[in-house]
Amino acid sequence: MEQIVEYLSQAKIAERVQELGAQIGRDYKDRRLVVVIVLKGSFVFAADLVRAIEIPHMRIDFLGVRSYGEGTESTGVVQITNDLSKPIEEEDVLLVEDIVDTGLTISYLLDLLHTRKPRTLKVCSLLHKPARARIQVPIEYLGFTIEDKFVIGYGLDFAEKYRNLPFLGVLQRAEG
Ligand code: IMP
Ligand code: MG
């Protein structure tokens, strides 16, 4: 049996997302921002984040990525399942991720997007799990640093489940 224990409440997440959005709005004021949403995990976070960024010139694009099988360990192998719909050359690009765990996924994506010559390329991640870092990556906008726990909800899944939970939780295996 699995039990879900709340880790970060809806209210706490919402408050932090508003702060991040306001900060990004200030930093990219007068810029034409391309928000690149990394699917699938960050779709819920990104939907709230973009509505908290008050700038007139924003374009949104999606990058589909698969870095896991059904397990909870990063394989380091990143598969692009859906590429951007337009070039990003000379654009100010903000890559939006749900969580930076080992860092392998974001590192791969930064290398890939740099080859397309954006004007600037920065990272916004809701969560960071530094305990498991295998490669250091810059995260210019970070929601929360978390402990070494496998979290679910608010877009994050375990074997494709729990993405629709409105808060962030931790799965606990009840004995028996
Ligand atoms: P990394 O390559 O190890 O940094 O893993 C990044 C990806 O693994 C994230 O975009 C998530 O999709 C997934 N991931 C890592 N940790 C968790 C977790 O605690 N819960 C759910 N997904 C996770
Ligand atoms: Mg995922």
PDB file of N, CA, C and O in Angstrom, residues 33-94:
ATOM      1  N   LEU A  33      10.608  37.434 -24.357  1.00  0.00           N
ATOM      2  CA  LEU A  33      10.978  36.189 -23.675  1.00  0.00           C
ATOM      3  C   LEU A  33      10.341  34.970 -24.336  1.00  0.00           C
ATOM      4  O   LEU A  33       9.158  34.966 -24.652  1.00  0.00           O
ATOM      5  N   VAL A  34      11.166  33.944 -24.535  1.00  0.00           N
ATOM      6  CA  VAL A  34      10.634  32.651 -24.968  1.00  0.00           C
ATOM      7  C   VAL A  34      10.720  31.690 -23.786  1.00  0.00           C
ATOM      8  O   VAL A  34      11.803  31.369 -23.306  1.00  0.00           O
ATOM      9  N   VAL A  35       9.565  31.293 -23.286  1.00  0.00           N
ATOM     10  CA  VAL A  35       9.510  30.340 -22.180  1.00  0.00           C
ATOM     11  C   VAL A  35       9.433  28.937 -22.785  1.00  0.00           C
ATOM     12  O   VAL A  35       8.507  28.623 -23.524  1.00  0.00           O
ATOM     13  N   VAL A  36      10.441  28.130 -22.482  1.00  0.00           N
ATOM     14  CA  VAL A  36      10.465  26.757 -22.992  1.00  0.00           C
ATOM     15  C   VAL A  36      10.088  25.815 -21.847  1.00  0.00           C
ATOM     16  O   VAL A  36      10.809  25.683 -20.861  1.00  0.00           O
ATOM     17  N   ILE A  37       8.939  25.204 -21.985  1.00  0.00           N
ATOM     18  CA  ILE A  37       8.397  24.340 -20.944  1.00  0.00           C
ATOM     19  C   ILE A  37       8.815  22.895 -21.226  1.00  0.00           C
ATOM     20  O   ILE A  37       8.526  22.357 -22.294  1.00  0.00           O
ATOM     21  N   VAL A  38       9.504  22.322 -20.259  1.00  0.00           N
ATOM     22  CA  VAL A  38       9.978  20.947 -20.429  1.00  0.00           C
ATOM     23  C   VAL A  38       8.880  19.983 -19.974  1.00  0.00           C
ATOM     24  O   VAL A  38       8.498  19.953 -18.811  1.00  0.00           O
ATOM     25  N   LEU A  39       8.379  19.226 -20.921  1.00  0.00           N
ATOM     26  CA  LEU A  39       7.281  18.287 -20.648  1.00  0.00           C
ATOM     27  C   LEU A  39       7.827  16.938 -20.192  1.00  0.00           C
ATOM     28  O   LEU A  39       8.940  16.598 -20.538  1.00  0.00           O
ATOM     29  N   LYS A  40       7.068  16.174 -19.447  1.00  0.00           N
ATOM     30  CA  LYS A  40       5.737  16.573 -19.051  1.00  0.00           C
ATOM     31  C   LYS A  40       5.721  17.222 -17.669  1.00  0.00           C
ATOM     32  O   LYS A  40       4.808  17.963 -17.339  1.00  0.00           O
ATOM     33  N   GLY A  41       6.706  16.910 -16.858  1.00  0.00           N
ATOM     34  CA  GLY A  41       6.666  17.246 -15.428  1.00  0.00           C
ATOM     35  C   GLY A  41       6.379  18.690 -15.072  1.00  0.00           C
ATOM     36  O   GLY A  41       5.782  18.962 -14.044  1.00  0.00           O
ATOM     37  N   SER A  42       6.811  19.652 -15.928  1.00  0.00           N
ATOM     38  CA  SER A  42       6.691  21.049 -15.499  1.00  0.00           C
ATOM     39  C   SER A  42       5.437  21.745 -16.008  1.00  0.00           C
ATOM     40  O   SER A  42       5.294  22.952 -15.851  1.00  0.00           O
ATOM     41  N   PHE A  43       4.496  20.989 -16.579  1.00  0.00           N
ATOM     42  CA  PHE A  43       3.346  21.667 -17.190  1.00  0.00           C
ATOM     43  C   PHE A  43       2.457  22.397 -16.177  1.00  0.00           C
ATOM     44  O   PHE A  43       1.936  23.478 -16.477  1.00  0.00           O
ATOM     45  N   VAL A  44       2.312  21.859 -14.995  1.00  0.00           N
ATOM     46  CA  VAL A  44       1.454  22.509 -13.997  1.00  0.00           C
ATOM     47  C   VAL A  44       2.154  23.758 -13.443  1.00  0.00           C
ATOM     48  O   VAL A  44       1.577  24.845 -13.392  1.00  0.00           O
ATOM     49  N   PHE A  45       3.406  23.577 -13.052  1.00  0.00           N
ATOM     50  CA  PHE A  45       4.211  24.692 -12.561  1.00  0.00           C
ATOM     51  C   PHE A  45       4.262  25.810 -13.593  1.00  0.00           C
ATOM     52  O   PHE A  45       4.022  26.990 -13.290  1.00  0.00           O
ATOM     53  N   ALA A  46       4.550  25.457 -14.844  1.00  0.00           N
ATOM     54  CA  ALA A  46       4.699  26.456 -15.899  1.00  0.00           C
ATOM     55  C   ALA A  46       3.393  27.211 -16.140  1.00  0.00           C
ATOM     56  O   ALA A  46       3.401  28.420 -16.377  1.00  0.00           O
ATOM     57  N   ALA A  47       2.270  26.497 -16.058  1.00  0.00           N
ATOM     58  CA  ALA A  47       0.974  27.152 -16.288  1.00  0.00           C
ATOM     59  C   ALA A  47       0.738  28.238 -15.239  1.00  0.00           C
ATOM     60  O   ALA A  47       0.234  29.320 -15.545  1.00  0.00           O
ATOM     61  N   ASP A  48       1.123  27.962 -13.992  1.00  0.00           N
ATOM     62  CA  ASP A  48       0.979  28.970 -12.943  1.00  0.00           C
ATOM     63  C   ASP A  48       2.037  30.066 -13.106  1.00  0.00           C
ATOM     64  O   ASP A  48       1.746  31.250 -12.936  1.00  0.00           O
ATOM     65  N   LEU A  49       3.268  29.651 -13.451  1.00  0.00           N
ATOM     66  CA  LEU A  49       4.374  30.615 -13.552  1.00  0.00           C
ATOM     67  C   LEU A  49       4.144  31.663 -14.642  1.00  0.00           C
ATOM     68  O   LEU A  49       4.293  32.859 -14.395  1.00  0.00           O
ATOM     69  N   VAL A  50       3.777  31.218 -15.833  1.00  0.00           N
ATOM     70  CA  VAL A  50       3.649  32.195 -16.933  1.00  0.00           C
ATOM     71  C   VAL A  50       2.565  33.236 -16.638  1.00  0.00           C
ATOM     72  O   VAL A  50       2.680  34.385 -17.037  1.00  0.00           O
ATOM     73  N   ARG A  51       1.550  32.822 -15.878  1.00  0.00           N
ATOM     74  CA  ARG A  51       0.493  33.784 -15.537  1.00  0.00           C
ATOM     75  C   ARG A  51       0.922  34.753 -14.447  1.00  0.00           C
ATOM     76  O   ARG A  51       0.235  35.728 -14.171  1.00  0.00           O
ATOM     77  N   ALA A  52       2.068  34.466 -13.820  1.00  0.00           N
ATOM     78  CA  ALA A  52       2.601  35.372 -12.800  1.00  0.00           C
ATOM     79  C   ALA A  52       3.678  36.292 -13.376  1.00  0.00           C
ATOM     80  O   ALA A  52       4.223  37.124 -12.672  1.00  0.00           O
ATOM     81  N   ILE A  53       4.006  36.114 -14.664  1.00  0.00           N
ATOM     82  CA  ILE A  53       5.029  36.948 -15.309  1.00  0.00           C
ATOM     83  C   ILE A  53       4.330  38.027 -16.130  1.00  0.00           C
ATOM     84  O   ILE A  53       3.677  37.722 -17.133  1.00  0.00           O
ATOM     85  N   GLU A  54       4.453  39.265 -15.690  1.00  0.00           N
ATOM     86  CA  GLU A  54       3.743  40.339 -16.377  1.00  0.00           C
ATOM     87  C   GLU A  54       4.645  41.052 -17.360  1.00  0.00           C
ATOM     88  O   GLU A  54       5.235  42.083 -17.048  1.00  0.00           O
ATOM     89  N   ILE A  55       4.821  40.450 -18.534  1.00  0.00           N
ATOM     90  CA  ILE A  55       5.514  41.155 -19.612  1.00  0.00           C
ATOM     91  C   ILE A  55       4.693  40.992 -20.891  1.00  0.00           C
ATOM     92  O   ILE A  55       4.040  39.977 -21.096  1.00  0.00           O
ATOM     93  N   PRO A  56       4.730  42.010 -21.746  1.00  0.00           N
ATOM     94  CA  PRO A  56       3.859  41.969 -22.926  1.00  0.00           C
ATOM     95  C   PRO A  56       4.317  41.010 -24.019  1.00  0.00           C
ATOM     96  O   PRO A  56       3.493  40.474 -24.742  1.00  0.00           O
ATOM     97  N   HIS A  57       5.638  40.787 -24.131  1.00  0.00           N
ATOM     98  CA  HIS A  57       6.130  39.973 -25.246  1.00  0.00           C
ATOM     99  C   HIS A  57       6.650  38.630 -24.767  1.00  0.00           C
ATOM    100  O   HIS A  57       7.826  38.473 -24.498  1.00  0.00           O
ATOM    101  N   MET A  58       5.743  37.688 -24.647  1.00  0.00           N
ATOM    102  CA  MET A  58       6.166  36.349 -24.243  1.00  0.00           C
ATOM    103  C   MET A  58       5.669  35.337 -25.258  1.00  0.00           C
ATOM    104  O   MET A  58       4.538  35.401 -25.717  1.00  0.00           O
ATOM    105  N   ARG A  59       6.565  34.424 -25.594  1.00  0.00           N
ATOM    106  CA  ARG A  59       6.193  33.327 -26.468  1.00  0.00           C
ATOM    107  C   ARG A  59       6.437  32.049 -25.669  1.00  0.00           C
ATOM    108  O   ARG A  59       7.346  31.991 -24.843  1.00  0.00           O
ATOM    109  N   ILE A  60       5.593  31.063 -25.901  1.00  0.00           N
ATOM    110  CA  ILE A  60       5.716  29.807 -25.149  1.00  0.00           C
ATOM    111  C   ILE A  60       5.935  28.660 -26.112  1.00  0.00           C
ATOM    112  O   ILE A  60       5.290  28.582 -27.160  1.00  0.00           O
ATOM    113  N   ASP A  61       6.893  27.804 -25.764  1.00  0.00           N
ATOM    114  CA  ASP A  61       7.128  26.630 -26.589  1.00  0.00           C
ATOM    115  C   ASP A  61       7.360  25.433 -25.667  1.00  0.00           C
ATOM    116  O   ASP A  61       7.567  25.603 -24.465  1.00  0.00           O
ATOM    117  N   PHE A  62       7.313  24.259 -26.250  1.00  0.00           N
ATOM    118  CA  PHE A  62       7.408  23.038 -25.451  1.00  0.00           C
ATOM    119  C   PHE A  62       8.516  22.133 -25.953  1.00  0.00           C
ATOM    120  O   PHE A  62       8.758  22.040 -27.164  1.00  0.00           O
ATOM    121  N   LEU A  63       9.166  21.496 -24.991  1.00  0.00           N
ATOM    122  CA  LEU A  63      10.203  20.529 -25.302  1.00  0.00           C
ATOM    123  C   LEU A  63       9.822  19.252 -24.558  1.00  0.00           C
ATOM    124  O   LEU A  63       9.714  19.247 -23.328  1.00  0.00           O
ATOM    125  N   GLY A  64       9.572  18.224 -25.314  1.00  0.00           N
ATOM    126  CA  GLY A  64       9.209  16.946 -24.692  1.00  0.00           C
ATOM    127  C   GLY A  64      10.457  16.117 -24.456  1.00  0.00           C
ATOM    128  O   GLY A  64      11.269  15.927 -25.356  1.00  0.00           O
ATOM    129  N   VAL A  65      10.608  15.636 -23.246  1.00  0.00           N
ATOM    130  CA  VAL A  65      11.823  14.950 -22.855  1.00  0.00           C
ATOM    131  C   VAL A  65      11.472  13.718 -22.038  1.00  0.00           C
ATOM    132  O   VAL A  65      10.537  13.741 -21.244  1.00  0.00           O
ATOM    133  N   ARG A  66      12.220  12.655 -22.244  1.00  0.00           N
ATOM    134  CA  ARG A  66      12.028  11.475 -21.413  1.00  0.00           C
ATOM    135  C   ARG A  66      13.380  11.074 -20.850  1.00  0.00           C
ATOM    136  O   ARG A  66      14.323  10.844 -21.589  1.00  0.00           O
ATOM    137  N   SER A  67      13.482  11.080 -19.531  1.00  0.00           N
ATOM    138  CA  SER A  67      14.774  10.729 -18.943  1.00  0.00           C
ATOM    139  C   SER A  67      14.693   9.507 -18.042  1.00  0.00           C
ATOM    140  O   SER A  67      15.697   8.981 -17.610  1.00  0.00           O
ATOM    141  N   TYR A  68      13.495   9.041 -17.807  1.00  0.00           N
ATOM    142  CA  TYR A  68      13.309   7.888 -16.931  1.00  0.00           C
ATOM    143  C   TYR A  68      12.543   6.798 -17.653  1.00  0.00           C
ATOM    144  O   TYR A  68      11.789   7.084 -18.566  1.00  0.00           O
ATOM    145  N   GLY A  69      12.714   5.592 -17.163  1.00  0.00           N
ATOM    146  CA  GLY A  69      11.772   4.530 -17.511  1.00  0.00           C
ATOM    147  C   GLY A  69      10.655   4.621 -16.493  1.00  0.00           C
ATOM    148  O   GLY A  69      10.198   5.693 -16.151  1.00  0.00           O
ATOM    149  N   GLU A  70      10.288   3.506 -15.941  1.00  0.00           N
ATOM    150  CA  GLU A  70       9.234   3.502 -14.937  1.00  0.00           C
ATOM    151  C   GLU A  70       9.807   3.670 -13.531  1.00  0.00           C
ATOM    152  O   GLU A  70       9.089   3.708 -12.556  1.00  0.00           O
ATOM    153  N   GLY A  71      11.107   3.768 -13.419  1.00  0.00           N
ATOM    154  CA  GLY A  71      11.740   3.802 -12.099  1.00  0.00           C
ATOM    155  C   GLY A  71      11.916   5.203 -11.564  1.00  0.00           C
ATOM    156  O   GLY A  71      11.336   6.152 -12.065  1.00  0.00           O
ATOM    157  N   THR A  72      12.716   5.345 -10.530  1.00  0.00           N
ATOM    158  CA  THR A  72      12.915   6.657  -9.923  1.00  0.00           C
ATOM    159  C   THR A  72      14.369   7.114 -10.046  1.00  0.00           C
ATOM    160  O   THR A  72      14.766   8.087  -9.447  1.00  0.00           O
ATOM    161  N   GLU A  73      15.181   6.418 -10.840  1.00  0.00           N
ATOM    162  CA  GLU A  73      16.576   6.799 -11.024  1.00  0.00           C
ATOM    163  C   GLU A  73      16.795   7.373 -12.410  1.00  0.00           C
ATOM    164  O   GLU A  73      16.324   6.823 -13.400  1.00  0.00           O
ATOM    165  N   SER A  74      17.544   8.484 -12.497  1.00  0.00           N
ATOM    166  CA  SER A  74      17.866   9.048 -13.797  1.00  0.00           C
ATOM    167  C   SER A  74      18.837   8.113 -14.499  1.00  0.00           C
ATOM    168  O   SER A  74      19.765   7.595 -13.895  1.00  0.00           O
ATOM    169  N   THR A  75      18.587   7.864 -15.775  1.00  0.00           N
ATOM    170  CA  THR A  75      19.486   6.994 -16.531  1.00  0.00           C
ATOM    171  C   THR A  75      20.615   7.799 -17.146  1.00  0.00           C
ATOM    172  O   THR A  75      21.610   7.240 -17.579  1.00  0.00           O
ATOM    173  N   GLY A  76      20.442   9.133 -17.204  1.00  0.00           N
ATOM    174  CA  GLY A  76      21.433   9.970 -17.863  1.00  0.00           C
ATOM    175  C   GLY A  76      21.198  10.028 -19.359  1.00  0.00           C
ATOM    176  O   GLY A  76      21.816  10.805 -20.064  1.00  0.00           O
ATOM    177  N   VAL A  77      20.304   9.197 -19.846  1.00  0.00           N
ATOM    178  CA  VAL A  77      19.979   9.197 -21.268  1.00  0.00           C
ATOM    179  C   VAL A  77      18.706  10.007 -21.457  1.00  0.00           C
ATOM    180  O   VAL A  77      17.686   9.715 -20.846  1.00  0.00           O
ATOM    181  N   VAL A  78      18.800  11.054 -22.271  1.00  0.00           N
ATOM    182  CA  VAL A  78      17.653  11.923 -22.476  1.00  0.00           C
ATOM    183  C   VAL A  78      17.146  11.756 -23.897  1.00  0.00           C
ATOM    184  O   VAL A  78      17.893  11.866 -24.853  1.00  0.00           O
ATOM    185  N   GLN A  79      15.891  11.493 -24.013  1.00  0.00           N
ATOM    186  CA  GLN A  79      15.287  11.325 -25.328  1.00  0.00           C
ATOM    187  C   GLN A  79      14.342  12.503 -25.578  1.00  0.00           C
ATOM    188  O   GLN A  79      13.524  12.839 -24.719  1.00  0.00           O
ATOM    189  N   ILE A  80      14.495  13.156 -26.729  1.00  0.00           N
ATOM    190  CA  ILE A  80      13.593  14.252 -27.079  1.00  0.00           C
ATOM    191  C   ILE A  80      12.350  13.635 -27.725  1.00  0.00           C
ATOM    192  O   ILE A  80      12.431  12.999 -28.772  1.00  0.00           O
ATOM    193  N   THR A  81      11.210  13.815 -27.081  1.00  0.00           N
ATOM    194  CA  THR A  81       9.983  13.242 -27.631  1.00  0.00           C
ATOM    195  C   THR A  81       9.174  14.279 -28.403  1.00  0.00           C
ATOM    196  O   THR A  81       8.258  13.938 -29.134  1.00  0.00           O
ATOM    197  N   ASN A  82       9.496  15.566 -28.203  1.00  0.00           N
ATOM    198  CA  ASN A  82       8.815  16.635 -28.936  1.00  0.00           C
ATOM    199  C   ASN A  82       9.737  17.845 -28.971  1.00  0.00           C
ATOM    200  O   ASN A  82      10.089  18.392 -27.933  1.00  0.00           O
ATOM    201  N   ASP A  83      10.152  18.253 -30.175  1.00  0.00           N
ATOM    202  CA  ASP A  83      11.107  19.369 -30.267  1.00  0.00           C
ATOM    203  C   ASP A  83      10.368  20.710 -30.318  1.00  0.00           C
ATOM    204  O   ASP A  83       9.150  20.756 -30.513  1.00  0.00           O
ATOM    205  N   LEU A  84      11.114  21.797 -30.138  1.00  0.00           N
ATOM    206  CA  LEU A  84      10.540  23.142 -30.207  1.00  0.00           C
ATOM    207  C   LEU A  84       9.900  23.361 -31.575  1.00  0.00           C
ATOM    208  O   LEU A  84      10.341  22.808 -32.574  1.00  0.00           O
ATOM    209  N   SER A  85       8.884  24.218 -31.595  1.00  0.00           N
ATOM    210  CA  SER A  85       8.172  24.444 -32.856  1.00  0.00           C
ATOM    211  C   SER A  85       8.823  25.525 -33.711  1.00  0.00           C
ATOM    212  O   SER A  85       8.504  25.659 -34.893  1.00  0.00           O
ATOM    213  N   LYS A  86       9.731  26.313 -33.108  1.00  0.00           N
ATOM    214  CA  LYS A  86      10.354  27.427 -33.836  1.00  0.00           C
ATOM    215  C   LYS A  86      11.804  27.575 -33.415  1.00  0.00           C
ATOM    216  O   LYS A  86      12.164  27.199 -32.297  1.00  0.00           O
ATOM    217  N   PRO A  87      12.637  28.221 -34.267  1.00  0.00           N
ATOM    218  CA  PRO A  87      14.022  28.491 -33.861  1.00  0.00           C
ATOM    219  C   PRO A  87      14.070  29.452 -32.668  1.00  0.00           C
ATOM    220  O   PRO A  87      13.141  30.235 -32.469  1.00  0.00           O
ATOM    221  N   ILE A  88      15.165  29.403 -31.919  1.00  0.00           N
ATOM    222  CA  ILE A  88      15.332  30.300 -30.777  1.00  0.00           C
ATOM    223  C   ILE A  88      16.564  31.186 -30.941  1.00  0.00           C
ATOM    224  O   ILE A  88      17.005  31.834 -29.994  1.00  0.00           O
ATOM    225  N   GLU A  89      17.105  31.223 -32.156  1.00  0.00           N
ATOM    226  CA  GLU A  89      18.294  32.035 -32.419  1.00  0.00           C
ATOM    227  C   GLU A  89      18.018  33.498 -32.068  1.00  0.00           C
ATOM    228  O   GLU A  89      16.974  34.049 -32.423  1.00  0.00           O
ATOM    229  N   GLU A  90      18.945  34.083 -31.300  1.00  0.00           N
ATOM    230  CA  GLU A  90      18.871  35.490 -30.866  1.00  0.00           C
ATOM    231  C   GLU A  90      17.716  35.782 -29.903  1.00  0.00           C
ATOM    232  O   GLU A  90      17.389  36.930 -29.655  1.00  0.00           O
ATOM    233  N   GLU A  91      17.095  34.756 -29.366  1.00  0.00           N
ATOM    234  CA  GLU A  91      15.995  34.958 -28.417  1.00  0.00           C
ATOM    235  C   GLU A  91      16.506  34.877 -26.977  1.00  0.00           C
ATOM    236  O   GLU A  91      17.529  34.248 -26.694  1.00  0.00           O
ATOM    237  N   ASP A  92      15.749  35.498 -26.055  1.00  0.00           N
ATOM    238  CA  ASP A  92      15.990  35.317 -24.628  1.00  0.00           C
ATOM    239  C   ASP A  92      15.137  34.140 -24.177  1.00  0.00           C
ATOM    240  O   ASP A  92      13.908  34.225 -24.190  1.00  0.00           O
ATOM    241  N   VAL A  93      15.817  33.068 -23.817  1.00  0.00           N
ATOM    242  CA  VAL A  93      15.113  31.819 -23.539  1.00  0.00           C
ATOM    243  C   VAL A  93      15.187  31.471 -22.052  1.00  0.00           C
ATOM    244  O   VAL A  93      16.244  31.551 -21.434  1.00  0.00           O
ATOM    245  N   LEU A  94      14.027  31.097 -21.523  1.00  0.00           N
ATOM    246  CA  LEU A  94      13.963  30.619 -20.138  1.00  0.00           C
ATOM    247  C   LEU A  94      13.431  29.191 -20.165  1.00  0.00           C
ATOM    248  O   LEU A  94      12.308  28.931 -20.598  1.00  0.00           O
TER     249      LEU A  94
END
